[in-house]
Coordinates of C-alpha atoms and ligand atoms in Angstrom, one line a residue:
X246 CA 107.7 43.6 184.1
X247 CA 104.1 43.6 183.9
X248 CA 101.9 40.3 182.3
X249 CA 101.1 42.7 179.0
X250 CA 104.5 43.0 178.2
X251 CA 105.9 39.5 179.1
X252 CA 103.3 38.1 176.5
X253 CA 103.8 40.5 173.8
X254 CA 107.5 39.0 174.0
X255 CA 107.0 35.3 174.2
X256 CA 104.5 36.0 171.5
X257 CA 106.7 37.6 169.3
X258 CA 109.0 34.5 169.8
X259 CA 106.1 32.1 168.5
X260 CA 104.5 30.8 171.6
X261 CA 100.7 30.8 171.0
X262 CA 97.9 30.8 172.9
X263 CA 97.6 27.7 174.5
X264 CA 101.4 27.5 175.8
X265 CA 100.5 31.4 176.4
X266 CA 97.7 30.5 178.7
X267 CA 100.0 27.9 180.7
X268 CA 102.3 30.2 181.3
X269 CA 100.4 33.0 182.8
X270 CA 99.0 30.9 185.3
X271 CA 102.6 30.5 186.1
X272 CA 103.1 34.0 186.0
X273 CA 100.5 35.0 188.5
X274 CA 101.1 32.2 190.7
X275 CA 104.8 33.5 191.1
X276 CA 103.5 36.8 191.3
X277 CA 101.8 35.9 194.5
X278 CA 103.9 33.4 196.0
X279 CA 106.8 36.1 195.9
X280 CA 104.4 39.5 196.3
X281 CA 106.1 40.4 199.8
X282 CA 109.8 39.4 198.7
X283 CA 113.0 41.7 198.0
X284 CA 116.0 40.9 196.1
X285 CA 119.0 42.3 197.4
X286 CA 119.0 45.4 194.9
X287 CA 115.5 46.2 196.3
X288 CA 113.6 45.4 193.4
X289 CA 110.5 43.3 194.0
X290 CA 111.5 39.6 193.9
X291 CA 109.4 38.8 190.5
X292 CA 111.9 40.1 188.8
X293 CA 113.9 37.4 189.0
X294 CA 112.0 34.4 188.2
X295 CA 110.9 36.3 185.1
X296 CA 114.2 37.1 184.0
X297 CA 115.1 33.6 183.9
X298 CA 111.9 32.6 182.3
X299 CA 112.5 35.0 179.5
X300 CA 116.2 33.6 179.1
X301 CA 114.6 30.1 179.0
X302 CA 111.6 31.0 176.5
X303 CA 114.3 32.8 174.2
X304 CA 115.9 29.2 173.8
X305 CA 112.3 28.2 172.5
X306 CA 111.9 26.0 175.3
X307 CA 108.5 24.2 175.9
X308 CA 106.2 25.8 177.7
X309 CA 106.3 23.7 180.4
X310 CA 110.2 24.8 181.0
X311 CA 109.1 28.2 180.7
X312 CA 106.4 27.7 183.4
X313 CA 109.0 25.8 186.0
X314 CA 111.2 28.9 185.4
X315 CA 108.8 31.0 186.6
X316 CA 108.1 29.1 189.6
X317 CA 111.6 27.8 190.3
X318 CA 112.0 29.7 193.5
X319 CA 108.4 29.3 195.0
X320 CA 109.2 26.4 197.3
X321 CA 111.3 28.5 199.1
X322 CA 108.8 30.8 199.6
X323 CA 106.7 28.0 201.4
X324 CA 104.8 26.7 198.4
X325 CA 104.7 22.6 198.4
X326 CA 105.5 20.4 195.2
X327 CA 102.4 18.6 196.2
X328 CA 100.7 22.0 195.6
X329 CA 102.4 22.9 192.5
X330 CA 101.4 19.1 191.0
X331 CA 98.0 20.0 191.6
X332 CA 97.8 23.3 190.0
X333 CA 100.5 22.7 187.3
X334 CA 100.4 19.0 186.8
X335 CA 103.3 16.6 187.1
X336 CA 105.8 17.5 184.2
X337 CA 106.0 21.3 185.8
X338 CA 106.1 20.3 189.4
X339 CA 109.2 17.7 188.4
X340 CA 110.9 20.2 187.2
X341 CA 110.2 23.0 189.5
X342 CA 111.2 20.1 192.2
X343 CA 114.6 19.3 190.6
X344 CA 115.7 22.9 190.6
X345 CA 115.1 23.1 194.2
X346 CA 116.4 20.4 194.6
X347 CA 119.8 21.6 193.4
X348 CA 119.2 25.1 195.0
X349 CA 118.8 23.7 198.2
X350 CA 122.5 22.9 198.7
X351 CA 124.6 25.6 199.8
X352 CA 128.2 26.0 198.9
X353 CA 130.7 25.8 201.4
X354 CA 134.2 24.7 200.3
X355 CA 134.7 21.8 197.9
X356 CA 133.0 19.5 200.0
X357 CA 129.7 20.8 199.4
X358 CA 130.0 21.7 196.1
X359 CA 131.0 18.5 194.9
X360 CA 127.7 17.4 196.8
X361 CA 126.0 19.9 194.5
X362 CA 127.5 19.2 191.4
X363 CA 126.2 15.5 191.8
X364 CA 123.0 16.7 192.7
X365 CA 123.0 18.6 189.8
X366 CA 124.3 15.6 187.5
X367 CA 121.5 13.9 188.9
X368 CA 119.0 16.2 188.1
X369 CA 120.9 15.9 184.2
X370 CA 120.4 12.6 184.3
X371 CA 117.0 12.9 184.9
X372 CA 115.8 15.9 182.6
X373 CA 118.0 18.1 181.1
X374 CA 115.6 20.8 181.1
X375 CA 116.2 21.0 185.0
X376 CA 120.1 22.1 184.2
X377 CA 118.9 24.7 181.7
X378 CA 117.0 26.2 184.2
X379 CA 119.6 26.1 186.8
X380 CA 121.9 28.0 184.3
X381 CA 119.8 30.8 183.7
X382 CA 119.2 31.1 186.8
X383 CA 123.0 31.3 187.6
X384 CA 123.5 33.9 184.8
X385 CA 120.7 36.2 186.0
X386 CA 122.5 35.9 189.7
X387 CA 125.9 36.9 188.0
X388 CA 124.5 39.6 186.3
X389 CA 123.2 41.2 189.4
X390 CA 126.4 40.1 191.6
X391 CA 126.9 43.6 192.5
X392 CA 123.9 43.8 195.1
X393 CA 125.2 40.9 196.8
X394 CA 127.5 41.3 199.8
X395 CA 131.5 41.5 199.2
X396 CA 132.1 38.5 200.8
X397 CA 129.6 35.9 199.0
X398 CA 130.4 37.4 195.6
X399 CA 134.0 36.0 195.3
X400 CA 132.7 32.5 196.4
X401 CA 129.7 32.8 193.7
X402 CA 132.1 33.8 190.9
X403 CA 134.5 31.2 191.6
X404 CA 131.5 28.4 191.8
X405 CA 130.4 29.7 188.6
X406 CA 133.5 29.8 186.9
X407 CA 134.6 26.4 188.0
X408 CA 131.1 24.4 187.6
X409 CA 128.8 26.2 185.9
X410 CA 130.7 27.7 182.7
X411 CA 132.6 24.3 182.2
X412 CA 129.0 22.7 182.4
X413 CA 127.3 24.8 179.7
X414 CA 130.5 24.6 177.6
X415 CA 130.0 20.6 177.5
X416 CA 126.4 21.1 176.7
X417 CA 127.3 23.0 174.0
X418 CA 126.0 26.6 175.0
X419 CA 129.0 28.2 174.4
X420 CA 127.8 31.7 174.3
X421 CA 126.2 31.1 177.6
X422 CA 129.7 30.0 178.7
X423 CA 131.8 32.9 177.7
X424 CA 129.0 35.0 178.6
X425 CA 129.2 33.6 182.5
X426 CA 132.8 33.8 182.2
X427 CA 133.2 37.3 181.5
X428 CA 130.6 38.2 184.2
X429 CA 132.9 36.3 186.7
X430 CA 136.1 37.8 185.6
X431 CA 136.0 40.9 187.4
X432 CA 135.4 39.4 190.6
X433 CA 137.7 36.9 190.8
X434 CA 140.8 38.6 189.1
X435 CA 139.8 42.1 189.9
X436 CA 142.9 44.2 189.2
X437 CA 143.3 41.7 185.9
X438 CA 140.4 42.7 184.7
X439 CA 141.2 46.2 185.3
X440 CA 144.1 45.8 183.7
X441 CA 143.1 44.1 180.6
X442 CA 139.7 46.3 180.0
X443 CA 142.6 49.1 180.1
X444 CA 144.7 47.7 177.5
X445 CA 142.2 46.5 174.7
X446 CA 140.6 49.9 175.4
X447 CA 140.4 51.2 171.5
X448 CA 142.0 48.2 170.2
X449 CA 138.9 46.8 169.6
X450 CA 137.2 49.4 168.0
X451 CA 140.4 49.8 165.7
X452 CA 139.9 45.9 164.6
X453 CA 136.1 46.5 163.7
X454 CA 137.3 49.3 161.5
X455 CA 139.6 47.2 160.1
X456 CA 137.0 44.4 159.7
X457 CA 134.4 46.8 158.2
X458 CA 136.9 47.5 155.1
X459 CA 137.5 43.4 154.9
X460 CA 133.7 43.1 154.7
X461 CA 133.1 43.9 151.2
X462 CA 135.8 42.6 149.9
X463 CA 134.7 39.2 151.2
X464 CA 131.3 39.5 150.3
X465 CA 131.8 40.6 146.4
X466 CA 134.6 37.8 146.4
X467 CA 131.9 35.4 147.8
X468 CA 129.3 36.0 145.2
X469 CA 132.0 36.2 142.7
X470 CA 132.4 32.5 143.2
X471 CA 128.2 31.8 143.7
X472 CA 128.1 31.4 147.2
X473 CA 125.5 32.8 149.1
X474 CA 126.6 34.3 152.4
X475 CA 123.7 34.3 154.7
X476 CA 125.3 36.7 157.1
X477 CA 128.9 38.0 157.5
X478 CA 129.6 39.5 161.1
X479 CA 132.5 40.8 162.9
X480 CA 132.6 39.7 166.4
X481 CA 134.4 40.7 169.4
X482 CA 136.4 37.9 171.2
X483 CA 135.3 37.6 175.0
X484 CA 137.2 39.4 177.5
X485 CA 138.1 36.1 179.6
X486 CA 138.7 34.3 176.4
X487 CA 141.6 37.1 175.3
X488 CA 143.0 37.0 179.2
X489 CA 143.4 33.1 178.7
X490 CA 144.9 33.4 175.5
X491 CA 147.3 36.2 176.8
X492 CA 148.2 33.9 179.7
X493 CA 149.1 31.0 177.3
X494 CA 151.3 33.0 175.3
X495 CA 153.5 34.9 177.9
X496 CA 151.1 37.6 177.9
X497 CA 152.5 38.7 174.9
X498 CA 149.6 41.1 172.9
X499 CA 152.1 40.3 170.0
X500 CA 150.8 37.2 169.6
X501 CA 146.8 37.6 170.7
X502 CA 146.1 40.0 167.6
X503 CA 143.0 38.5 167.0
X504 CA 140.9 40.5 169.5
X505 CA 138.2 40.7 167.0
X506 CA 137.2 38.0 164.3
X507 CA 134.8 37.6 161.3
X508 CA 132.1 35.0 161.0
X509 CA 130.6 33.7 158.1
X510 CA 127.6 31.6 157.6
X511 CA 126.3 30.0 154.6
X512 CA 124.0 27.6 153.6
X513 CA 125.5 24.5 153.2
X514 CA 128.6 22.6 154.5
X515 CA 129.9 22.6 151.0
X516 CA 129.7 26.2 150.5
X517 CA 131.8 26.3 154.0
X518 CA 134.6 24.6 152.3
X519 CA 134.2 26.7 149.0
X520 CA 133.8 30.2 151.1
X521 CA 137.5 29.0 152.9
X522 CA 138.8 28.5 149.3
X523 CA 138.0 32.3 148.5
X524 CA 139.5 33.8 152.2
X525 CA 142.7 31.7 151.3
X526 CA 142.6 32.9 147.6
X527 CA 142.4 36.7 149.1
X528 CA 145.0 36.3 151.4
X529 CA 147.2 33.8 152.6
X530 CA 146.7 31.3 156.2
X531 CA 148.5 31.1 158.6
X532 CA 150.2 27.4 158.9
X533 CA 148.7 25.1 161.8
X534 CA 145.3 27.6 162.1
X535 CA 143.3 25.9 160.0
X536 CA 140.8 23.6 161.6
X537 CA 137.9 21.4 160.2
X538 CA 135.2 21.1 162.9
X539 CA 132.9 19.8 160.5
X540 CA 134.6 16.4 159.3
X541 CA 135.6 16.2 163.1
X542 CA 133.3 18.2 165.6
X543 CA 134.4 18.7 168.8
X544 CA 133.6 16.3 171.3
X545 CA 130.5 19.1 172.4
X546 CA 129.4 18.9 168.9
X547 CA 130.9 22.0 168.1
X548 CA 131.2 22.3 164.2
X549 CA 132.5 25.3 162.1
X550 CA 135.7 25.7 159.7
X551 CA 138.0 28.0 161.5
X552 CA 140.8 29.8 159.5
X553 CA 143.5 32.5 160.3
X554 CA 144.8 34.7 157.4
X555 CA 147.3 37.5 157.0
X556 CA 145.2 40.1 156.1
X557 CA 146.2 43.5 154.3
X558 CA 148.7 45.8 156.2
X559 CA 149.8 42.3 157.5
X560 CA 146.6 42.1 160.4
X561 CA 146.3 38.7 161.3
X562 CA 142.5 38.1 160.9
X563 CA 140.3 34.9 162.2
X564 CA 137.7 33.4 160.7
X565 CA 134.9 31.4 161.6
X566 CA 132.8 29.5 158.5
X567 CA 129.9 27.4 159.0
X568 CA 126.2 26.9 158.4
X569 CA 122.7 28.1 159.6
X570 CA 122.1 25.1 161.3
X571 CA 125.8 25.0 162.7
X572 CA 125.7 28.4 163.8
X573 CA 122.0 27.8 165.5
X574 CA 123.6 24.9 167.8
X575 CA 126.4 26.7 168.5
X576 CA 124.2 29.3 170.3
X577 CA 121.5 26.7 171.8
X578 CA 123.8 23.8 172.1
X579 CA 122.0 21.0 173.6
X580 CA 119.0 23.2 174.3
X581 CA 118.2 23.3 170.4
X582 CA 117.2 19.6 171.0
X583 CA 114.1 20.9 173.1
X584 CA 113.4 23.6 170.6
X585 CA 109.6 24.4 170.7
X586 CA 107.6 25.3 167.3
X587 CA 104.8 27.3 167.1
X588 CA 102.9 24.2 166.1
X589 CA 103.2 22.6 169.7
X590 CA 105.7 20.1 169.3
X591 CA 109.0 20.1 169.8
X592 CA 111.1 20.6 166.8
X593 CA 112.9 17.2 167.9
X594 CA 112.1 14.7 170.6
X595 CA 114.2 15.2 173.4
X596 CA 117.2 12.5 172.9
X597 CA 120.0 11.8 175.1
X598 CA 121.3 8.9 172.6
X599 CA 122.6 11.4 170.2
X600 CA 126.4 10.7 170.0
X601 CA 127.5 14.1 170.8
X602 CA 126.1 13.6 174.0
X603 CA 127.5 10.5 174.9
X604 CA 129.2 11.8 177.9
X605 CA 125.8 12.9 179.4
X606 CA 125.4 9.2 179.9
X607 CA 128.9 8.5 181.0
X608 CA 128.0 10.9 184.1
X609 CA 124.9 8.9 184.3
X610 CA 127.2 5.6 184.8
X611 CA 129.5 7.3 187.0
X612 CA 127.3 8.3 189.2
X613 CA 125.9 4.4 189.6
X614 CA 129.1 3.2 190.2
X615 CA 130.2 5.9 192.3
X616 CA 129.0 7.0 195.8
X617 CA 131.8 8.9 197.7
X618 CA 132.3 12.3 198.2
X619 CA 135.1 13.9 198.7
X620 CA 137.7 16.3 197.1
X621 CA 139.0 13.3 195.2
X622 CA 135.2 13.2 193.5
X623 CA 135.4 16.6 192.3
X624 CA 138.9 15.8 190.5
X625 CA 137.9 12.8 189.1
X626 CA 134.6 15.1 187.4
X627 CA 137.0 17.5 186.5
X628 CA 139.2 14.8 184.9
X629 CA 136.8 13.3 183.0
X630 CA 134.8 16.1 181.9
X631 CA 136.0 19.6 182.6
X632 CA 139.5 19.2 181.3
X633 CA 140.5 19.7 177.5
X634 CA 139.4 16.6 175.5
X635 CA 141.0 14.7 172.7
X636 CA 139.6 12.8 170.0
X637 CA 140.5 9.7 168.4
X638 CA 138.8 7.5 165.9
X639 CA 138.2 3.9 165.5
X640 CA 138.9 1.5 162.8
X641 CA 135.6 2.3 161.4
X642 CA 136.1 6.0 161.7
X643 CA 133.8 6.7 165.0
X644 CA 134.9 9.7 166.9
X645 CA 135.3 9.0 170.3
X646 CA 136.0 11.5 172.9
X647 CA 138.8 11.0 175.6
X648 CA 140.1 13.4 178.2
X649 CA 143.7 14.8 177.3
X650 CA 146.9 12.4 178.4
X651 CA 144.4 9.2 177.7
X652 CA 146.1 6.1 176.8
X653 CA 144.8 2.7 174.4
X654 CA 143.6 1.5 178.1
X655 CA 140.8 4.5 178.4
X656 CA 140.1 3.7 174.7
X657 CA 139.3 0.4 175.3
X658 CA 137.3 0.8 178.3
X659 CA 135.3 3.6 176.5
X660 CA 134.4 1.5 173.6
X661 CA 133.3 -2.0 176.0
X662 CA 133.8 -3.1 179.1
X663 CA 134.6 -6.5 177.9
X664 CA 137.3 -5.0 175.1
X665 CA 139.1 -3.3 178.2
X666 CA 138.9 -6.0 180.2
X667 CA 140.6 -8.8 177.6
X668 CA 143.1 -6.1 175.9
X669 CA 146.1 -7.8 174.8
X670 CA 147.6 -4.8 172.4
X671 CA 146.8 -1.7 171.2
X672 CA 147.8 -0.2 167.5
X673 CA 148.1 3.2 166.8
X674 CA 148.0 4.4 163.0
X675 CA 148.9 0.9 162.2
X676 CA 151.7 0.8 165.2
X677 CA 151.5 -1.5 167.9
X678 CA 152.1 1.0 171.0
X679 CA 152.6 0.1 175.0
X680 CA 149.6 0.6 177.0
X681 CA 150.8 3.9 178.3
X682 CA 151.1 5.7 175.1
X683 CA 149.3 9.0 175.3
X684 CA 146.8 9.5 172.5
X685 CA 146.8 12.4 170.4
X686 CA 144.2 14.0 168.3
X687 CA 143.0 12.3 165.5
X688 CA 144.8 8.8 165.7
X689 CA 143.2 6.0 164.7
X690 CA 143.1 3.2 167.5
X691 CA 142.6 -0.5 167.0
X692 CA 142.3 -2.5 170.3
X693 CA 143.4 -6.3 169.7
X694 CA 141.6 -8.3 172.4
X695 CA 142.6 -12.1 173.5
X696 CA 140.3 -14.1 175.5
X697 CA 142.4 -15.4 178.2
X698 CA 144.1 -11.5 179.0
X699 CA 143.1 -9.7 181.8
X700 CA 143.8 -6.4 183.6
X701 CA 146.7 -6.3 185.8
X702 CA 147.5 -3.5 188.4
X703 CA 150.0 -1.8 186.4
X704 CA 146.9 -0.5 184.1
X705 CA 145.9 1.4 186.5
X706 CA 149.0 3.7 186.4
X707 CA 148.5 4.1 182.4
X708 CA 144.5 4.4 183.1
X709 CA 143.5 8.2 183.3
X710 CA 139.3 8.1 182.9
X711 CA 137.7 7.3 186.3
X712 CA 135.5 4.5 183.6
X713 CA 138.6 2.7 183.0
X714 CA 139.8 3.2 186.5
X715 CA 137.1 1.9 188.2
X716 CA 136.6 -1.0 185.8
X717 CA 140.0 -2.1 186.6
X718 CA 139.9 -2.1 190.2
X719 CA 136.2 -3.4 190.1
X720 CA 138.2 -6.5 188.3
X721 CA 141.4 -6.5 190.1
X722 CA 139.3 -6.7 193.5
X723 CA 137.0 -9.3 192.2
X724 CA 140.4 -11.4 191.3
X725 CA 141.7 -11.0 194.7
X726 CA 144.8 -8.8 193.3
X727 CA 144.1 -5.3 194.3
X728 CA 145.0 -5.1 197.8
X729 CA 148.0 -6.9 196.9
X730 CA 150.7 -4.3 195.9
X731 CA 149.6 -2.4 199.0
X732 CA 150.6 -5.3 201.4
X733 CA 153.6 -6.8 199.2
X734 CA 156.3 -7.4 201.7
X735 CA 158.8 -4.3 202.2
X736 CA 162.0 -5.1 199.8
X737 CA 164.8 -6.2 202.0
X738 CA 168.2 -4.3 200.7
X739 CA 171.5 -5.8 200.7
X740 CA 174.8 -3.9 201.8
X741 CA 178.0 -5.3 200.1
X742 CA 181.0 -4.2 201.7
X743 CA 184.1 -4.8 200.1
X744 CA 187.1 -4.5 203.0
X745 CA 190.5 -5.6 204.0
X746 CA 190.3 -7.9 206.5
X747 CA 190.9 -6.9 210.2
X748 CA 189.4 -7.9 213.7
X749 CA 186.0 -6.0 214.8
X750 CA 185.4 -4.9 210.9
X751 CA 182.3 -6.4 211.3
X752 CA 181.2 -4.9 214.5
X753 CA 182.2 -1.6 213.1
X754 CA 179.7 -1.7 209.9
X755 CA 177.1 -3.8 212.8
X756 CA 177.3 -0.7 214.5
X757 CA 176.6 1.9 211.7
X758 CA 173.3 0.0 211.2
X759 CA 172.5 -0.3 215.0
X760 CA 173.2 3.8 215.8
X761 CA 170.0 4.1 212.9
X762 CA 168.0 1.8 214.6
X763 CA 168.4 -0.6 211.6
X764 CA 167.8 -4.3 212.1
X765 CA 170.5 -6.7 210.4
X766 CA 168.6 -9.7 209.1
X767 CA 171.5 -11.6 208.5
X768 CA 175.0 -11.5 207.2
X769 CA 177.8 -13.4 205.2
X770 CA 181.0 -12.7 204.4
X771 CA 183.1 -14.3 201.6
X772 CA 187.2 -14.0 201.3
X773 CA 187.7 -12.5 197.8
X774 CA 191.5 -12.5 198.0
X775 CA 194.1 -13.1 200.8
X776 CA 193.5 -9.9 202.0
X777 CA 190.0 -8.8 201.2
X778 CA 186.6 -9.7 202.2
X779 CA 183.2 -9.5 200.9
X780 CA 180.7 -8.7 203.5
X781 CA 177.0 -8.9 202.9
X782 CA 174.6 -7.7 205.1
X783 CA 170.9 -8.1 204.6
X784 CA 168.6 -5.1 206.3
X785 CA 165.2 -3.7 205.7
X786 CA 165.5 -0.1 204.7
X787 CA 164.1 2.5 207.0
X788 CA 161.2 5.2 205.6
X789 CA 162.5 8.2 205.2
X790 CA 166.3 8.0 205.3
X791 CA 168.2 8.2 202.5
X792 CA 170.3 5.3 201.6
X793 CA 173.1 7.6 200.4
X794 CA 173.5 8.5 204.1
X795 CA 173.8 5.0 205.1
X796 CA 176.7 4.7 202.3
X797 CA 178.8 7.6 203.2
X798 CA 178.9 6.2 207.2
X799 CA 180.3 2.7 206.0
X800 CA 182.8 4.3 203.5
X801 CA 184.0 6.1 206.6
X802 CA 185.1 2.9 208.5
X803 CA 188.8 2.2 208.4
X804 CA 190.1 -0.3 205.9
X805 CA 186.4 -0.4 203.8
X806 CA 187.0 0.1 199.9
X807 CA 183.7 0.3 198.6
X808 CA 180.3 -0.2 199.5
X809 CA 177.2 -1.0 197.3
X810 CA 173.3 -1.1 198.2
X811 CA 171.4 -3.2 196.1
X812 CA 167.8 -5.3 196.1
X813 CA 168.1 -8.7 197.9
X814 CA 169.0 -11.1 195.1
Ligands
MN1338 MN1 116.7 31.3 191.7

C-alpha cells in the first residue's frame, strides 16, 4: 500500500497531522529497511508491517504504537535499536525492542514455547502495547499462513491456538481471539473443519433469514416500551466455537441450534434489563440460559446480558444485550484503555491497576517468584491463566477471579498472603466448609483467621493456584517442614497370621517372605487358645509388590486359618 492510501486510511480513523508525520517517518524508514525483502507469498516484505500497523491503528492506539508496528521487524533486517532510538526516540525504540525480543525466540517444542511465553509476559509486564503489536503480527501471519511450508503451518497454528488466542481472550479481545481460532482450525483439524463446513452449509443462511423476520418484531416492541435500540444485528457464530460446542454436546447438532444469534446494543445498563424483559415477553426464555454478566462481569471484564428464547416455529435464538460501551470493550478489550483520540491524548491513561486486569499483576508476581522453565511452567500457566475461571465473592461483594476447582485456600491467598498464612477456617455462603471444598461460581467466601495458625503440608493437596502453592511451599520450607513428608520413614507393616500350632510353622511363613526378598524386622507369637497361635511379623513392604500376593501365598501354607496385613501399631 502506497503512503498516500495509507495516510488516507489512518486519517479517516482520526489520526491528526502530528500523529501522521510521526507515522510517516516510520513508514519511510521501514520501506527502506525492507526494500529488498520478500514475503513467502512473493509480495514485498513491507506489506506485512503495513498490515500489522493498520490493525494496530484500527484499535486507535497511540501513534507511537502504530510507528512501532511499522518498524517491528526492522531489527531483524539489521537495524540496531540504538539507531532507532536516535531516529525515533526512546518510546518507539523501546516498543520495537520489546517485539524483537519476543520474536527472537523460535518455538521448538514445549520448552521453547514456555520460554517465549515468559518473554512475552515479561514484555507484557513492562508494556502491554508490545503484546498488542505481537498479537496483530500473529494475526497477519495466520492470515497469510498458506504461503508457509507445510510442516511449519501446523506448528504455528498450534502455537497460536494454545498461546496467542488464550492471551487475546485474557486481554478481553474476544473478536481477535475468535478470529485467531477460526484461522487455526483448518490447519489443526483439517478433516473436522471440512466436515463442519459441509454440515453447516445453508444452515447459517437459513438462520440469518429467520432472524431477519424477527428483527422488526424486536425493534417494534422495544420502541413500544420506549427503549431506543442503537443497533440490532444478527451475528454468525464463529466456526471454531461451534465446533467446540459440538464436541461438548456429543456432536449432536440438535443441541447446537444457535448457529446465529442476535445482538441488541442499547444506551444504558437499565435499558439492557428492560430490553431483556421485552424479549422474554415476546418469547419464553430457556431456563438456565439467562446470564447476567453486567452485575457479575466475566473475569476478563466482559459485560453483557445473555438469554436464549424459544422463538416462532420453536426455533432456539440466542440474544446478547449490552450497552455501547460494553460492546466497544468487547471488541477492543484492554486496547480500549490505550485508545487514542484526535486531540492527541489517550482517552484514558493506561492503567494496570484496573481490577479487571488484576491477573496481569498476578502474572508479574508469578514471574518474580518463579524461575524454572519446564513443562511444569507451562502447566502452571495454563492452570492459572488459560483454564476456565470461576468467580466468587468476598463478604463485601468484591468479585474474585480464580481457576476452576479452586478451594478456600486459593481464595485466602488471593486476598492476601497473610490471610492465607493464618487461615483457620472458611465459610461458604455462611456455612463452615473444609479447606478442600471446591468453590462454585457466585459463592460468597469468608476466611476466618487466627494468629497462631500456619500452613501445613496437606494444604498443598487442596491448593490449585500456583500463587497459593508457592506461598505454602515457601512457608513450609522456612519452617523446615517441606521435605519432611518425603523423608518420612517408610511405613512398617505387620502380617498377623492365625494358625494351628505345629512345628516348622514359623519357618514356613518366614520362607514366603524370604522368597520375595522381604526382610522380617521382628516377630512375636502368642497362644490364643490351646491349639492356635497368633503370629505377628513386622516387615518393610516392597515397592511394586501387591500385598494381596503375599496374603495368598501365606494362606496356602498348611494349617494357616487366616492372615491379615495392617500398618504397624
Ligand atoms: Mn512480523
